[in-house]
Amino acid sequence: MKVSELAKSAGVTAETVRHYVREGLLHPERHPDNGYQLFAQGDLERLRFIQRARTLGFGVAEIREILAHADQGDSPCPMVRDLLASRLPEIQARIVELQALAARMEQALETWAEMPDGTPDGHSLCRLIESFPEPLRDNQERGNDCHRTPIGTTSSEETP
């Protein structure tokens, strides 16, 4: 199979197939006369496995490691379980953060529904955002000097 045929069979784009080849997840043979990448049925099965792993939230590097274990004859299943078990609490916490963000966005839209648009005047940039209450900082909530990390940022992007 050529790249386009593999892509069509798997329901992905040819660029997706090429990306996985560049990342070392797929290993096509080369046609001796024209240099085209040729894929076998096993590559289609591997591509479908990659798609399933992506659906479960695995990244390319993790999938590469899973495939390497399998290619060496070692079961990647213990590693897969451990990765998912460690990631699930992070995902659940992120969902809570995103739900809180959605609630703030809904509150803002409701508050802003009747507010007029303003023009920046040197003192104000956007009255809508400026009218929204500032987030509570941990030191106000708990009496310490630490700041909470805003939703949508990582701790390395923490506010001063």
XYZ file of N, CA, C and O in Angstrom:
640
model
N 0.842 -1.184 0.000
C 0.000 0.000 0.000
C 0.883 1.242 0.000
O 1.877 1.293 0.707
N 0.464 2.246 -0.739
C 1.128 3.543 -0.707
C 0.574 4.350 0.467
O -0.416 3.972 1.091
N 1.194 5.485 0.731
C 0.786 6.345 1.845
C -0.699 6.671 1.768
O -1.433 6.531 2.756
N -1.159 7.094 0.602
C -2.562 7.505 0.458
C -3.512 6.332 0.673
O -4.598 6.517 1.241
N -3.109 5.152 0.254
C -3.965 3.973 0.438
C -4.047 3.589 1.911
O -5.123 3.253 2.417
N -2.918 3.633 2.590
C -2.915 3.339 4.028
C -3.766 4.358 4.769
O -4.581 3.993 5.626
N -3.585 5.615 4.424
C -4.347 6.680 5.081
C -5.842 6.466 4.894
O -6.617 6.555 5.853
N -6.247 6.178 3.676
C -7.670 5.972 3.392
C -8.210 4.772 4.154
O -9.297 4.831 4.734
N -7.452 3.698 4.203
C -7.891 2.490 4.919
C -8.066 2.735 6.410
O -8.930 2.144 7.048
N -7.233 3.618 6.964
C -7.280 3.893 8.400
C -8.169 5.084 8.737
O -8.407 5.361 9.915
N -8.613 5.817 7.724
C -9.455 6.979 7.978
C -8.689 8.177 8.507
O -9.222 8.960 9.291
N -7.433 8.314 8.094
C -6.612 9.455 8.480
C -6.089 10.130 7.222
O -6.277 9.634 6.117
N -5.411 11.236 7.390
C -4.822 11.912 6.238
C -3.463 11.307 5.915
O -2.812 10.690 6.775
N -3.033 11.530 4.691
C -1.698 11.077 4.287
C -0.634 11.773 5.135
O 0.383 11.164 5.479
N -0.882 13.031 5.495
C 0.077 13.752 6.338
C 0.209 13.103 7.712
O 1.293 13.078 8.297
N -0.888 12.565 8.240
C -0.825 11.865 9.523
C 0.080 10.643 9.401
O 0.920 10.392 10.268
N -0.074 9.907 8.329
C 0.783 8.733 8.104
C 2.239 9.176 8.016
O 3.118 8.587 8.661
N 2.509 10.216 7.232
C 3.895 10.701 7.083
C 4.457 11.162 8.431
O 5.633 10.942 8.724
N 3.609 11.802 9.235
C 4.046 12.250 10.564
C 4.470 11.048 11.411
O 5.528 11.084 12.060
N 3.664 10.006 11.422
C 4.005 8.832 12.221
C 5.249 8.126 11.692
O 6.009 7.546 12.473
N 5.486 8.201 10.380
C 6.728 7.656 9.827
C 7.910 8.482 10.336
O 8.908 7.929 10.816
N 7.788 9.812 10.260
C 8.869 10.688 10.755
C 9.140 10.460 12.234
O 10.281 10.561 12.687
N 8.086 10.193 12.997
C 8.229 9.973 14.441
C 8.729 8.573 14.783
O 8.962 8.260 15.948
N 8.865 7.739 13.781
C 9.382 6.385 14.005
C 8.347 5.384 14.486
O 8.705 4.304 14.971
N 7.061 5.712 14.351
C 6.005 4.786 14.774
C 5.647 3.795 13.676
O 5.177 2.694 13.972
N 5.821 4.185 12.451
C 5.579 3.306 11.303
C 6.887 3.169 10.532
O 7.658 4.134 10.425
N 7.118 1.975 9.982
C 8.378 1.688 9.302
C 8.102 1.089 7.927
O 8.174 -0.135 7.748
N 7.812 1.924 6.942
C 7.510 1.404 5.617
C 8.762 0.894 4.904
O 9.884 1.297 5.232
N 8.528 0.027 3.947
C 9.597 -0.399 3.037
C 9.670 0.649 1.925
O 8.737 1.420 1.737
N 10.746 0.658 1.189
C 10.899 1.560 0.044
C 10.833 0.745 -1.246
O 11.464 -0.303 -1.361
N 10.062 1.236 -2.201
C 9.989 0.596 -3.506
C 11.359 0.763 -4.159
O 11.887 1.875 -4.221
N 11.953 -0.321 -4.663
C 13.317 -0.222 -5.188
C 13.438 0.663 -6.435
O 14.492 1.260 -6.665
N 12.378 0.780 -7.218
C 12.477 1.540 -8.460
C 12.200 3.025 -8.286
O 12.884 3.866 -8.863
N 11.173 3.363 -7.496
C 10.766 4.773 -7.412
C 10.919 5.382 -6.017
O 10.674 6.561 -5.830
N 11.291 4.600 -5.033
C 11.508 5.111 -3.691
C 10.246 5.385 -2.896
O 10.317 5.892 -1.780
N 9.077 5.051 -3.450
C 7.823 5.260 -2.725
C 7.820 4.440 -1.445
O 8.374 3.346 -1.385
N 7.166 4.990 -0.435
C 6.989 4.242 0.803
C 5.878 3.221 0.576
O 4.803 3.568 0.089
N 6.156 1.990 0.944
C 5.172 0.927 0.794
C 4.856 0.342 2.161
O 5.760 0.035 2.947
N 3.567 0.179 2.425
C 3.097 -0.312 3.714
C 2.407 -1.646 3.536
O 1.719 -1.883 2.549
N 2.568 -2.504 4.545
C 1.940 -3.819 4.548
C 0.696 -3.795 5.435
O 0.414 -2.800 6.112
N -0.023 -4.894 5.465
C -1.215 -5.013 6.304
C -0.861 -4.781 7.781
O -1.624 -4.180 8.522
N 0.305 -5.231 8.186
C 0.751 -5.022 9.562
C 0.879 -3.545 9.911
O 0.651 -3.152 11.058
N 1.239 -2.742 8.932
C 1.321 -1.291 9.168
C -0.055 -0.688 9.407
O -0.206 0.224 10.219
N -1.055 -1.210 8.699
C -2.431 -0.750 8.918
C -2.875 -1.095 10.338
O -3.460 -0.258 11.041
N -2.578 -2.308 10.782
C -2.931 -2.713 12.143
C -2.190 -1.850 13.168
O -2.769 -1.426 14.179
N -0.936 -1.550 12.894
C -0.135 -0.706 13.787
C -0.704 0.715 13.826
O -0.801 1.324 14.900
N -1.097 1.232 12.683
C -1.682 2.566 12.619
C -2.991 2.619 13.396
O -3.253 3.582 14.120
N -3.791 1.588 13.282
C -5.045 1.539 14.054
C -4.754 1.467 15.556
O -5.464 2.064 16.363
N -3.699 0.748 15.931
C -3.291 0.706 17.336
C -2.896 2.111 17.800
O -3.289 2.553 18.882
N -2.124 2.813 16.978
C -1.691 4.175 17.311
C -2.908 5.068 17.523
O -2.965 5.849 18.487
N -3.899 4.937 16.649
C -5.114 5.741 16.778
C -5.838 5.445 18.086
O -6.317 6.360 18.757
N -5.922 4.179 18.444
C -6.572 3.822 19.717
C -5.811 4.403 20.895
O -6.405 4.920 21.850
N -4.484 4.296 20.851
C -3.658 4.830 21.937
C -3.830 6.346 22.045
O -3.924 6.884 23.154
N -3.897 7.034 20.907
C -4.110 8.482 20.923
C -5.473 8.809 21.539
O -5.605 9.776 22.279
N -6.470 7.989 21.228
C -7.814 8.187 21.781
C -7.797 8.076 23.305
O -8.588 8.728 23.989
N -6.900 7.282 23.836
C -6.775 7.138 25.293
C -5.864 8.205 25.910
O -5.611 8.175 27.119
N -5.360 9.114 25.097
C -4.574 10.214 25.620
C -3.071 9.999 25.621
O -2.334 10.830 26.160
N -2.601 8.933 25.024
C -1.161 8.706 24.971
C -0.529 9.620 23.930
O -1.074 9.823 22.855
N 0.626 10.150 24.254
C 1.373 10.992 23.331
C 2.246 10.154 22.423
O 2.431 8.944 22.639
N 2.808 10.797 21.423
C 3.637 10.097 20.446
C 4.829 9.413 21.116
O 5.143 8.255 20.824
N 5.490 10.099 22.026
C 6.658 9.509 22.705
C 6.251 8.274 23.513
O 6.968 7.263 23.521
N 5.107 8.346 24.187
C 4.633 7.194 24.966
C 4.278 6.037 24.041
O 4.591 4.883 24.338
N 3.641 6.345 22.930
C 3.281 5.286 21.977
C 4.546 4.661 21.403
O 4.617 3.443 21.246
N 5.544 5.472 21.124
C 6.819 4.940 20.628
C 7.400 3.949 21.628
O 7.876 2.877 21.259
N 7.329 4.297 22.912
C 7.863 3.417 23.960
C 7.031 2.133 24.065
O 7.582 1.034 24.213
N 5.726 2.260 23.974
C 4.841 1.083 24.016
C 5.162 0.154 22.850
O 5.314 -1.062 23.021
N 5.278 0.733 21.663
C 5.579 -0.072 20.470
C 6.960 -0.712 20.565
O 7.148 -1.855 20.136
N 7.917 0.006 21.139
C 9.262 -0.553 21.293
C 9.234 -1.784 22.192
O 9.882 -2.808 21.893
N 8.489 -1.717 23.286
C 8.351 -2.886 24.164
C 7.750 -4.057 23.392
O 8.248 -5.180 23.472
N 6.677 -3.777 22.678
C 5.998 -4.835 21.928
C 6.912 -5.400 20.841
O 6.960 -6.615 20.637
N 7.647 -4.529 20.147
C 8.543 -4.977 19.078
C 9.666 -5.859 19.612
O 10.184 -6.717 18.899
N 10.041 -5.666 20.885
C 11.087 -6.476 21.512
C 10.527 -7.756 22.128
O 11.255 -8.541 22.715
N 9.212 -7.927 22.028
C 8.586 -9.114 22.584
C 8.203 -8.983 24.042
O 7.784 -9.951 24.667
N 8.363 -7.787 24.610
C 7.997 -7.540 26.003
C 6.575 -6.988 26.048
O 6.180 -6.191 25.193
N 5.837 -7.359 27.073
C 4.486 -6.832 27.223
C 4.546 -5.390 27.713
O 5.107 -5.111 28.773
N 3.928 -4.471 26.969
C 3.873 -3.090 27.431
C 2.699 -2.843 28.386
O 2.550 -1.740 28.906
N 1.893 -3.867 28.623
C 0.665 -3.679 29.399
C 0.895 -3.119 30.805
O 0.160 -2.210 31.215
N 1.879 -3.591 31.574
C 2.096 -2.988 32.897
C 2.414 -1.490 32.809
O 1.899 -0.695 33.598
N 3.228 -1.117 31.841
C 3.568 0.293 31.663
C 2.325 1.094 31.265
O 2.108 2.198 31.769
N 1.509 0.536 30.383
C 0.283 1.207 29.934
C -0.653 1.441 31.117
O -1.195 2.532 31.283
N -0.834 0.418 31.947
C -1.683 0.566 33.142
C -1.152 1.670 34.054
O -1.907 2.507 34.549
N 0.164 1.648 34.303
C 0.777 2.637 35.192
C 0.622 4.056 34.644
O 0.318 4.986 35.399
N 0.847 4.215 33.351
C 0.712 5.545 32.742
C -0.712 6.070 32.885
O -0.925 7.219 33.271
N -1.683 5.218 32.575
C -3.073 5.659 32.666
C -3.477 5.911 34.112
O -4.157 6.898 34.398
N -3.035 5.059 35.018
C -3.385 5.225 36.433
C -2.807 6.524 36.992
O -3.454 7.200 37.799
N -1.621 6.896 36.543
C -1.034 8.145 37.041
C -1.641 9.359 36.361
O -1.715 10.434 36.949
N -2.074 9.211 35.139
C -2.626 10.351 34.409
C -4.075 10.634 34.776
O -4.517 11.786 34.724
N -4.854 9.629 35.130
C -6.281 9.819 35.387
C -6.565 10.884 36.443
O -7.392 11.768 36.208
N -5.904 10.875 37.602
C -6.179 11.939 38.579
C -5.856 13.337 38.031
O -6.560 14.298 38.339
N -4.809 13.446 37.209
C -4.470 14.738 36.598
C -5.595 15.200 35.670
O -5.965 16.373 35.679
N -6.124 14.282 34.894
C -7.204 14.605 33.961
C -8.461 14.988 34.733
O -9.150 15.956 34.380
N -8.757 14.260 35.796
C -9.938 14.584 36.596
C -9.805 15.968 37.233
O -10.770 16.736 37.274
N -8.614 16.310 37.695
C -8.390 17.643 38.263
C -8.528 18.709 37.183
O -9.095 19.783 37.423
N -8.040 18.421 36.010
C -8.148 19.376 34.899
C -9.611 19.595 34.510
O -9.995 20.715 34.179
N -10.407 18.541 34.556
C -11.835 18.672 34.259
C -12.495 19.614 35.259
O -13.288 20.481 34.879
N -12.162 19.463 36.534
C -12.716 20.353 37.565
C -12.313 21.799 37.268
O -13.140 22.716 37.347
N -11.040 22.008 36.900
C -10.572 23.356 36.568
C -11.325 23.911 35.362
O -11.716 25.085 35.355
N -11.536 23.091 34.352
C -12.233 23.547 33.152
C -13.707 23.836 33.425
O -14.280 24.780 32.856
N -14.317 23.057 34.311
C -15.706 23.340 34.692
C -15.799 24.684 35.409
O -16.734 25.455 35.186
N -14.827 24.981 36.265
C -14.801 26.267 36.959
C -14.582 27.404 35.954
O -15.211 28.458 36.052
N -13.711 27.172 34.970
C -13.488 28.168 33.928
C -14.769 28.408 33.135
O -15.135 29.559 32.869
N -15.466 27.344 32.772
C -16.727 27.481 32.030
C -17.745 28.278 32.843
O -18.454 29.131 32.297
N -17.811 28.034 34.139
C -18.747 28.771 34.999
C -18.385 30.259 35.032
O -19.271 31.120 34.971
N -17.084 30.585 35.121
C -16.664 31.985 35.098
C -17.003 32.638 33.760
O -17.441 33.788 33.715
N -16.817 31.901 32.683
C -17.125 32.445 31.357
C -18.624 32.706 31.215
O -19.035 33.752 30.686
N -19.438 31.769 31.705
C -20.897 31.966 31.665
C -21.300 33.181 32.486
O -22.129 33.986 32.062
N -20.697 33.318 33.676
C -20.981 34.465 34.537
C -20.592 35.763 33.834
O -21.337 36.742 33.861
N -19.435 35.763 33.186
C -18.982 36.965 32.487
C -19.934 37.321 31.361
O -20.333 38.487 31.222
N -20.318 36.345 30.551
C -21.228 36.631 29.444
C -22.566 37.171 29.932
O -23.130 38.092 29.340
N -23.047 36.601 31.024
C -24.317 37.077 31.588
C -24.174 38.511 32.080
O -25.041 39.356 31.830
N -23.084 38.798 32.773
C -22.840 40.142 33.295
C -22.657 41.152 32.160
O -23.130 42.282 32.239
N -21.993 40.743 31.099
C -21.644 41.642 30.012
C -22.784 41.843 29.006
O -22.681 42.713 28.138
N -23.839 41.069 29.114
C -24.902 41.099 28.102
C -25.455 42.505 27.877
O -25.761 42.880 26.743
N -25.608 43.268 28.916
C -26.207 44.600 28.800
C -25.191 45.736 28.878
O -25.565 46.899 28.822
N -23.909 45.393 29.004
C -22.893 46.440 29.123
C -22.537 46.997 27.742
O -22.401 46.233 26.785
N -22.353 48.309 27.636
C -21.960 48.883 26.347
C -20.482 48.620 26.057
O -19.686 48.399 26.965
N -20.151 48.621 24.787
C -18.748 48.510 24.388
C -18.051 49.819 24.713
O -18.663 50.883 24.678
N -16.798 49.735 25.029
C -16.029 50.936 25.318
C -14.830 51.023 24.391
O -14.402 50.037 23.806
N -14.276 52.204 24.281
C -13.086 52.430 23.472
C -11.913 52.652 24.417
O -12.054 53.381 25.399
N -10.755 52.038 24.114
C -9.588 52.278 24.975
C -9.301 53.774 25.058
O -9.319 54.482 24.055
N -9.081 54.272 26.283
C -8.903 55.708 26.469
C -7.620 56.051 27.220
O -7.459 57.162 27.711
N -6.725 55.106 27.327
C -5.492 55.348 28.077
C -5.588 54.895 29.519
O -4.588 54.643 30.160
N -6.807 54.798 30.049
C -7.020 54.322 31.413
C -7.710 52.976 31.407
O -7.631 52.236 32.376
N -8.399 52.695 30.333
C -9.174 51.466 30.232
C -8.859 50.786 28.898
O -8.803 51.440 27.856
N -8.671 49.475 28.943
C -8.425 48.716 27.717
C -9.708 48.069 27.210
O -10.078 48.218 26.058
N -10.349 47.324 28.078
C -11.616 46.670 27.747
C -12.451 46.639 29.017
O -12.144 45.893 29.955
N -13.498 47.413 29.037
C -14.327 47.537 30.242
C -14.942 46.207 30.660
O -15.204 46.001 31.839
N -15.179 45.348 29.693
C -15.788 44.063 30.034
C -14.875 43.266 30.968
O -15.286 42.838 32.043
N -13.630 43.094 30.535
C -12.686 42.328 31.361
C -12.380 43.070 32.649
O -12.311 42.478 33.726
N -12.219 44.380 32.573
C -11.886 45.170 33.760
C -13.021 45.180 34.777
O -12.771 45.353 35.968
N -14.237 44.957 34.327
C -15.365 44.929 35.259
C -15.475 43.595 35.984
O -16.159 43.484 36.993
N -14.792 42.580 35.459
C -14.869 41.256 36.075
C -14.045 41.255 37.354
O -12.956 41.808 37.390
N -14.551 40.622 38.427
C -13.814 40.638 39.700
C -12.447 39.968 39.569
O -12.296 38.987 38.855
N -11.476 40.543 40.259
C -10.147 39.939 40.272
C -10.212 38.610 41.010
O -10.964 38.472 41.978
N -9.393 37.637 40.578
C -9.399 36.353 41.277
C -8.837 36.494 42.682
O -7.949 37.314 42.920
N -9.382 35.716 43.592
C -8.842 35.702 44.954
C -7.478 35.059 44.924
O -7.254 34.080 44.235
N -6.598 35.592 45.662
C -5.270 35.002 45.775
C -5.241 34.145 47.031
O -5.959 34.402 47.979
N -4.378 33.146 47.021
C -4.290 32.240 48.163
C -4.012 32.987 49.459
O -4.501 32.617 50.508
N -3.218 34.072 49.382
C -2.907 34.774 50.629
C -4.151 35.435 51.215
O -4.248 35.614 52.408
N -5.129 35.774 50.365
C -6.383 36.315 50.881
C -7.255 35.198 51.435
O -7.992 35.389 52.382
N -7.157 34.027 50.805
C -7.988 32.897 51.221
C -7.419 32.191 52.443
O -8.147 31.745 53.303
N -6.066 32.068 52.493
C -5.454 31.269 53.543
C -4.495 32.048 54.424
O -3.873 31.475 55.310
N -4.315 33.330 54.133
C -3.426 34.133 54.958
C -1.958 33.886 54.699
O -1.144 34.055 55.583
N -1.568 33.469 53.476
C -0.146 33.306 53.175
C 0.206 34.123 51.943
O -0.629 34.758 51.335
N 1.485 34.119 51.569
C 1.954 34.945 50.463
C 1.980 34.212 49.132
O 2.448 34.759 48.148
N 1.516 32.994 49.065
C 1.520 32.249 47.807
C 0.370 32.715 46.929
O -0.647 33.180 47.410
N 0.530 32.550 45.637
C -0.516 32.910 44.681
C -1.028 31.646 44.025
O -0.290 30.712 43.788
N -2.292 31.661 43.675
C -2.831 30.484 43.013
C -2.503 30.583 41.539
O -2.368 31.655 40.977
N -2.375 29.418 40.899
C -2.112 29.358 39.483
C -3.422 29.513 38.730
O -4.353 28.760 38.968
N -3.518 30.506 37.853
C -4.764 30.686 37.115
C -5.059 29.482 36.235
O -4.144 28.837 35.737
N -6.319 29.214 36.058
C -6.718 28.114 35.197
C -6.288 28.433 33.784
O -6.389 29.554 33.322
N -5.788 27.414 33.104
C -5.322 27.606 31.744
C -3.821 27.884 31.695
O -3.256 28.066 30.638
N -3.161 27.895 32.863
C -1.719 28.081 32.900
C -1.112 26.932 33.661
O -1.789 26.166 34.330
N 0.191 26.825 33.545
C 0.912 25.834 34.333
C 1.620 26.558 35.458
O 1.706 27.785 35.460
N 2.142 25.811 36.402
C 2.799 26.447 37.533
C 3.983 27.291 37.107
O 4.341 28.241 37.776
N 4.614 26.979 35.968
C 5.732 27.784 35.498
C 5.256 29.129 34.953
O 6.041 30.039 34.786
N 3.960 29.263 34.697
C 3.392 30.510 34.221
C 2.667 31.239 35.345
O 1.897 32.143 35.113
N 2.937 30.840 36.563
C 2.222 31.370 37.716
C 2.303 32.894 37.778
O 3.303 33.488 37.433
N 1.234 33.492 38.241
C 1.188 34.949 38.339
C 1.992 35.422 39.532
O 2.122 34.708 40.516
N 2.523 36.654 39.465
C 3.336 37.167 40.595
C 2.477 37.480 41.796
O 1.323 37.619 41.762
